[in-house]
CSV table of C-alpha atoms in Angstrom, one decimal:
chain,number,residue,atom,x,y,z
A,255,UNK,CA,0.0,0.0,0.0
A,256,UNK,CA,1.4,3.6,-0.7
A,257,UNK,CA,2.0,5.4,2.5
A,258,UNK,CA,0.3,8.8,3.9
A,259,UNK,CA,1.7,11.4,5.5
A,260,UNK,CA,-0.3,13.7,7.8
A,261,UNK,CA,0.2,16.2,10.4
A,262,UNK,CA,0.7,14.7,13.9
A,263,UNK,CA,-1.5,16.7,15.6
A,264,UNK,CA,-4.4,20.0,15.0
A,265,UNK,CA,-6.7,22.1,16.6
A,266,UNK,CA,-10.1,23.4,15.3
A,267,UNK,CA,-13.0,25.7,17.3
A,268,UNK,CA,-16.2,24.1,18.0
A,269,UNK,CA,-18.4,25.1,14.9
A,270,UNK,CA,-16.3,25.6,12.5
A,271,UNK,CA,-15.1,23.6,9.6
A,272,UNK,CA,-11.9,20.9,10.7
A,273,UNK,CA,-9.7,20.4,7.5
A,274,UNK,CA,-7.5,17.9,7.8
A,275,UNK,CA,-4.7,17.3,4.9
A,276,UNK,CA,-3.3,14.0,4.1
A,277,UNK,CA,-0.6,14.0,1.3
A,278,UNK,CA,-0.4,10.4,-0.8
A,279,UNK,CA,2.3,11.3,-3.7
A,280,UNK,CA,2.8,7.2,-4.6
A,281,UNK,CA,-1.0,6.5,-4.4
A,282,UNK,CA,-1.9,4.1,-7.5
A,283,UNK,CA,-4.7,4.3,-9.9
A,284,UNK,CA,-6.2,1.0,-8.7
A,285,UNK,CA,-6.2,2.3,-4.6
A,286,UNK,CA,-8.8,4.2,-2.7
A,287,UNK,CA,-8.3,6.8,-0.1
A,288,UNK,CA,-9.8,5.6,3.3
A,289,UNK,CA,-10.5,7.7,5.9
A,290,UNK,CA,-10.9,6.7,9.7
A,291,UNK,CA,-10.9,7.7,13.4
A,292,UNK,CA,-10.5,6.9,16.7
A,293,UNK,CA,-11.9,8.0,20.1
A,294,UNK,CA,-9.2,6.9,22.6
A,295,UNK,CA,-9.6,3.1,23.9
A,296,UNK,CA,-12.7,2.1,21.3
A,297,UNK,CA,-12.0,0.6,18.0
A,298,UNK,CA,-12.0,2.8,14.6
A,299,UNK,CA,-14.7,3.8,13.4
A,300,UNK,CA,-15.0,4.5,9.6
A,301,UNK,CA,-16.0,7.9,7.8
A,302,UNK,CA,-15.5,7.7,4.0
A,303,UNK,CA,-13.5,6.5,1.5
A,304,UNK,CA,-13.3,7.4,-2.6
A,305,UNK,CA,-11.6,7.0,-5.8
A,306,UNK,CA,-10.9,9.8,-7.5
A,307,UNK,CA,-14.5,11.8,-7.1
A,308,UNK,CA,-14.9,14.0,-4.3
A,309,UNK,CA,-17.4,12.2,-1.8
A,310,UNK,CA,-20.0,13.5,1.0
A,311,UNK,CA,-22.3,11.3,3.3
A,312,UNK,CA,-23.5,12.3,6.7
A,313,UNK,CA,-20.4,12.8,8.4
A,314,UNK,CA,-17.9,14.6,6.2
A,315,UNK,CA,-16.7,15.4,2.8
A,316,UNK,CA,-13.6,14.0,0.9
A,317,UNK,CA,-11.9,16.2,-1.4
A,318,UNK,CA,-9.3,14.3,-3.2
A,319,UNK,CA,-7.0,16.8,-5.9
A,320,UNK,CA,-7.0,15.9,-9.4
A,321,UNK,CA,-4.0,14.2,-9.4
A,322,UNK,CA,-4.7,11.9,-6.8
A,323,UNK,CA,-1.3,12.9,-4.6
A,324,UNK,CA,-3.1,14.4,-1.8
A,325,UNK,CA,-6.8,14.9,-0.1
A,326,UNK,CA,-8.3,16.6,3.1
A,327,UNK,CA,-11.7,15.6,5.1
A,328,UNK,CA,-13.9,18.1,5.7
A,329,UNK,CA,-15.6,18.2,8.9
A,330,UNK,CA,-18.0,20.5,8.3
A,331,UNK,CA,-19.2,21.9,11.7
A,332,UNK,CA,-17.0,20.3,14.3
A,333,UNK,CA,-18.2,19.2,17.9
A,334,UNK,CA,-16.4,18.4,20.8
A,335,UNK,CA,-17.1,14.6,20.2
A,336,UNK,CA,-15.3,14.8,17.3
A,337,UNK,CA,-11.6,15.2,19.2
A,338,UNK,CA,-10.2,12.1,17.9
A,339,UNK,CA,-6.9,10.3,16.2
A,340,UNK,CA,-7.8,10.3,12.5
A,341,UNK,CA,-6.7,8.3,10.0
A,342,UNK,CA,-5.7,9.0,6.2
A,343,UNK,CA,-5.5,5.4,4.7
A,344,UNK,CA,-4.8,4.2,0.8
A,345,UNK,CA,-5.7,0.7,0.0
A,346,UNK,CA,-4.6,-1.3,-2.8
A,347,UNK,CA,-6.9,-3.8,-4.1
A,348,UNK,CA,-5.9,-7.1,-3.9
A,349,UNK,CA,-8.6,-9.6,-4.4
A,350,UNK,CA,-8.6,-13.1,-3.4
A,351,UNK,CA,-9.4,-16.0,-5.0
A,352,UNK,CA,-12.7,-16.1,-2.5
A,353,UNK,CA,-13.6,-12.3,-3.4
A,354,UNK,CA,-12.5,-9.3,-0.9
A,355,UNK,CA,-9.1,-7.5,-0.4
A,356,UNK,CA,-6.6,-7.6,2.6
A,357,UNK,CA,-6.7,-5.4,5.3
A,358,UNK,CA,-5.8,-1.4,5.8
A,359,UNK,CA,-2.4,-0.1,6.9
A,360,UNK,CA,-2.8,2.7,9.6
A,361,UNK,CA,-0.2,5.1,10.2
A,362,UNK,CA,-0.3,7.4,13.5
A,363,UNK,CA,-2.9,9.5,12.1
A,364,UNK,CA,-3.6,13.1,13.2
A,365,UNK,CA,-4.5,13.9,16.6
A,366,UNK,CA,-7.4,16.6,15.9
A,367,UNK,CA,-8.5,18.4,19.3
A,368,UNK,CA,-11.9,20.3,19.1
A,369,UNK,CA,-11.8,23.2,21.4
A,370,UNK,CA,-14.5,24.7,23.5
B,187,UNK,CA,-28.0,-3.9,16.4
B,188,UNK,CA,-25.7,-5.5,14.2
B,189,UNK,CA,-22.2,-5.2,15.3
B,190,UNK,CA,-19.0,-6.4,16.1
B,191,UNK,CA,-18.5,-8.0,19.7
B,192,UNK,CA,-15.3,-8.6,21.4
B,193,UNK,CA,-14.7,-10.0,24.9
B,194,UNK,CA,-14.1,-9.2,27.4
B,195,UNK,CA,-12.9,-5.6,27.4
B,196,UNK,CA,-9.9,-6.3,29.6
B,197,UNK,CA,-7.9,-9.1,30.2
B,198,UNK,CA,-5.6,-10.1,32.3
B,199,UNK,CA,-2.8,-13.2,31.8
B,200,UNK,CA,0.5,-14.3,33.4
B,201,UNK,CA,3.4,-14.9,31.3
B,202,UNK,CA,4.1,-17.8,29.9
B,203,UNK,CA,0.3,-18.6,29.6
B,204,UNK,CA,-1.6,-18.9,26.7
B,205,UNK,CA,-4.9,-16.7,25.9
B,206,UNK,CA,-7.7,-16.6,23.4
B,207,UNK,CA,-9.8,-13.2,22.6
B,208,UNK,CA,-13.1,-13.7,21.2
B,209,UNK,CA,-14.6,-11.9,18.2
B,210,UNK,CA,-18.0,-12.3,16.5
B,211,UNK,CA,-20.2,-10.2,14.2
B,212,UNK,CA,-23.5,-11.0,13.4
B,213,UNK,CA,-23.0,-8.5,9.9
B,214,UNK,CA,-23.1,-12.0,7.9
B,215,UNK,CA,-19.3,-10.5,7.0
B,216,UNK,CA,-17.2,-13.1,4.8
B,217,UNK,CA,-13.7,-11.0,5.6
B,218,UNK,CA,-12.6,-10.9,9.4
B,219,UNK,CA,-9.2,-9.4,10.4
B,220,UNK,CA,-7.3,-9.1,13.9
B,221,UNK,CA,-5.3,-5.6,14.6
B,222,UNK,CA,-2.9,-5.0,17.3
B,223,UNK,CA,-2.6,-1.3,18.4
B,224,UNK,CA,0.5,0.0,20.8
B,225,UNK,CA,0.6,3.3,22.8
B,226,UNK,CA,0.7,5.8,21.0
B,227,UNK,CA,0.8,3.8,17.2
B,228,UNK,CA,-1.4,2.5,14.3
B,229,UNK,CA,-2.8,-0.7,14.1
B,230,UNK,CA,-0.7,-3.3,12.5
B,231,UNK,CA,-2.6,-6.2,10.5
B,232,UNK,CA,-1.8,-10.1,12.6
B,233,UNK,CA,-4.3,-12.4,10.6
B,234,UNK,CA,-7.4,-11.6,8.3
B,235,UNK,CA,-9.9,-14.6,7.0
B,236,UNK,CA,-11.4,-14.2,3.7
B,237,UNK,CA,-13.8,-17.1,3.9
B,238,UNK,CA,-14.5,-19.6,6.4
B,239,UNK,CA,-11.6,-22.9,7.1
B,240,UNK,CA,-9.2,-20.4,5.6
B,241,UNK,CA,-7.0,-17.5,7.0
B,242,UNK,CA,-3.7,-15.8,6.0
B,243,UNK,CA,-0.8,-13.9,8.0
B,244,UNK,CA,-0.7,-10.3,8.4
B,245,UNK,CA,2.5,-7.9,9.1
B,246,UNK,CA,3.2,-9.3,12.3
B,247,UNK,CA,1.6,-12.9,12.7
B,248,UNK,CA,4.5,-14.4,15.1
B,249,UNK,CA,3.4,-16.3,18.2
B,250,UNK,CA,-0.5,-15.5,17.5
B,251,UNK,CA,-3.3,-18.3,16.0
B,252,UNK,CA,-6.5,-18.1,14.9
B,253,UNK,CA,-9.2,-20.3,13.6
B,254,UNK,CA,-12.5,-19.4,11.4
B,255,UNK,CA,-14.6,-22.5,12.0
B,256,UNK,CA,-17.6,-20.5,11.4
B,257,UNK,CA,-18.6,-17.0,9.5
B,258,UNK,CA,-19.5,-15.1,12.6
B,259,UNK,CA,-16.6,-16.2,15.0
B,260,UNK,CA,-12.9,-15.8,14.4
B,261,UNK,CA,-10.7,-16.0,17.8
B,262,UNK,CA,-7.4,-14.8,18.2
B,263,UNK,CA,-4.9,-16.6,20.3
B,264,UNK,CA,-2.1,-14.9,21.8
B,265,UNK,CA,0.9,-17.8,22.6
B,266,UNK,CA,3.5,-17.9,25.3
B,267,UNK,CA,6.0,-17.1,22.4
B,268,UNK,CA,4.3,-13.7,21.6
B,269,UNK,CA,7.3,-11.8,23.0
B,270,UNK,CA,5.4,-8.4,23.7
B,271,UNK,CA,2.0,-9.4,24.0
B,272,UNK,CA,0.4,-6.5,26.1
B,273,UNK,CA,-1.5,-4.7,23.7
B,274,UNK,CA,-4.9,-3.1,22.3
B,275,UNK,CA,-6.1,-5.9,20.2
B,276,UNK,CA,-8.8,-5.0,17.7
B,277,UNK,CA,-11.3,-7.4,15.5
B,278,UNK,CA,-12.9,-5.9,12.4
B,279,UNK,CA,-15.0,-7.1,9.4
B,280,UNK,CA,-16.2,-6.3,5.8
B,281,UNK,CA,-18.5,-7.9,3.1
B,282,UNK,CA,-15.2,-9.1,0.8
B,283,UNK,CA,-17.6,-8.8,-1.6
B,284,UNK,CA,-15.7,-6.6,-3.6
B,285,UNK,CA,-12.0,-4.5,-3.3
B,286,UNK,CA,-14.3,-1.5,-2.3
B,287,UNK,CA,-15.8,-2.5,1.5
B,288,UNK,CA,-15.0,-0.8,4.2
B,289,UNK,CA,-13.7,-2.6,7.4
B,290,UNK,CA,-15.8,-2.3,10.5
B,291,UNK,CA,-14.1,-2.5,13.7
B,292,UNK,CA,-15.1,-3.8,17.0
B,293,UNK,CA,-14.3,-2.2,20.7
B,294,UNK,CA,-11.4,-4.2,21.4
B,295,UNK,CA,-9.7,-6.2,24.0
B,296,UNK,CA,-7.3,-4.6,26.0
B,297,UNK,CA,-4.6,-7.2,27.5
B,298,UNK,CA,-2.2,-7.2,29.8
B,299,UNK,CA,0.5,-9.9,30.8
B,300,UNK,CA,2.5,-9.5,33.5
């Protein structure tokens, strides 16, 4: 899997939009840009993922640049529950002979602190 | 709810002992995988199952098992010759129906061997 480099930590004000930038300059045309985070001592919890289209569902938006080498989620009006590790993933597809593709590789993700 | 169940939350095991955490899901998921998460680190991939009766080594598969005797049920056992094995140990799942499914992750099993 290409690997993902992101900022170790931010801060963002309640309300207001969190960015958060993950750069991907070896991504592949065959691998998808995951995005998940973690609330300390529960298990990830998943938030989008895409191609090369920019996505939106209920909890964010993914903007991913035209050519592919970086993207940032949008959180667009962040709460304090959203202070969480978060988690820039790209993830080849590799089926097996059964269907399905192996697991994600997570890095250290980006601390992202919502503050009162 | 469908979901992801892992048991118990905490565990606690001399050294030298062998231990099993349990994971099921009840999200009729073919794919099950098993993370281990240090302080302050990402997850790192030990096993994933695509199917049921078969399973394949992750990243750092030395001195765990596992079995996947049914679809809903894949347990992780953590040997005496895990050399570090006091961890954050996380079970996930997807469809494996396609390259594009998303993994869904379950609390965890926080273990400590003293």
């Amino acid at each position: 899997d290409a690997k993902t480099t992101q900022p170790p930590s931010m801060d963002c004000a309640e309300g207001r939009a969190a960015n958060l930038p993950c750069n991907h300059s070896t991504i592949s045309g065959n691998e998808y840009v995951y995005w998940y985070r973690q609330i300390h001592s529960q298990g990830p919890q998943y938030i989008i993922h895409g191609l090369k289209n920019n996505e939106t569902n209920e909890m964010a938006s993914l903007i991913i640049t035209e050519d592919r080498k970086s993207s940032t989620l949008i959180l667009p009006h962040a709460t304090l529950r959203d202070t969480a590790v978060y988690y820039c993933i790209v993830r080849v597809a590799v089926l097996y002979s059964g269907g399905g593709a192996d697991g994600l590789t997570f890095g250290k993700g980006t601390h992202l602190i919502i503050q009162p | 709810d469908g979901g992801i169940t892992q048991s118990p939350k905490y565990l606690f095991r001399k050294e030298g002992q062998n231990v099993t955490l349990s994971c099921e899901q009840n999200l009729n998921h073919d794919a099950m995988y098993w993370y281990r998460q240090d302080p302050g680190q990402g997850l790192r991939l030990i096993y994933y199952s695509q199917i049921v009766n078969d399973f394949q080594k992750g990243d750092i598969a030395e001195g765990y098992s596992v079995s996947r005797e049914k679809k809903e049920s894949f347990p992780l056992t953590v040997t005496s010759a895990q050399k570090n094995p006091t961890a954050f140990y996380l079970c996930a799942s997807s469809t494996g129906k396609n390259y594009n499914s998303p993994l869904h992750f379950g609390n965890g099993t926080r273990l400590t061997v003293t």
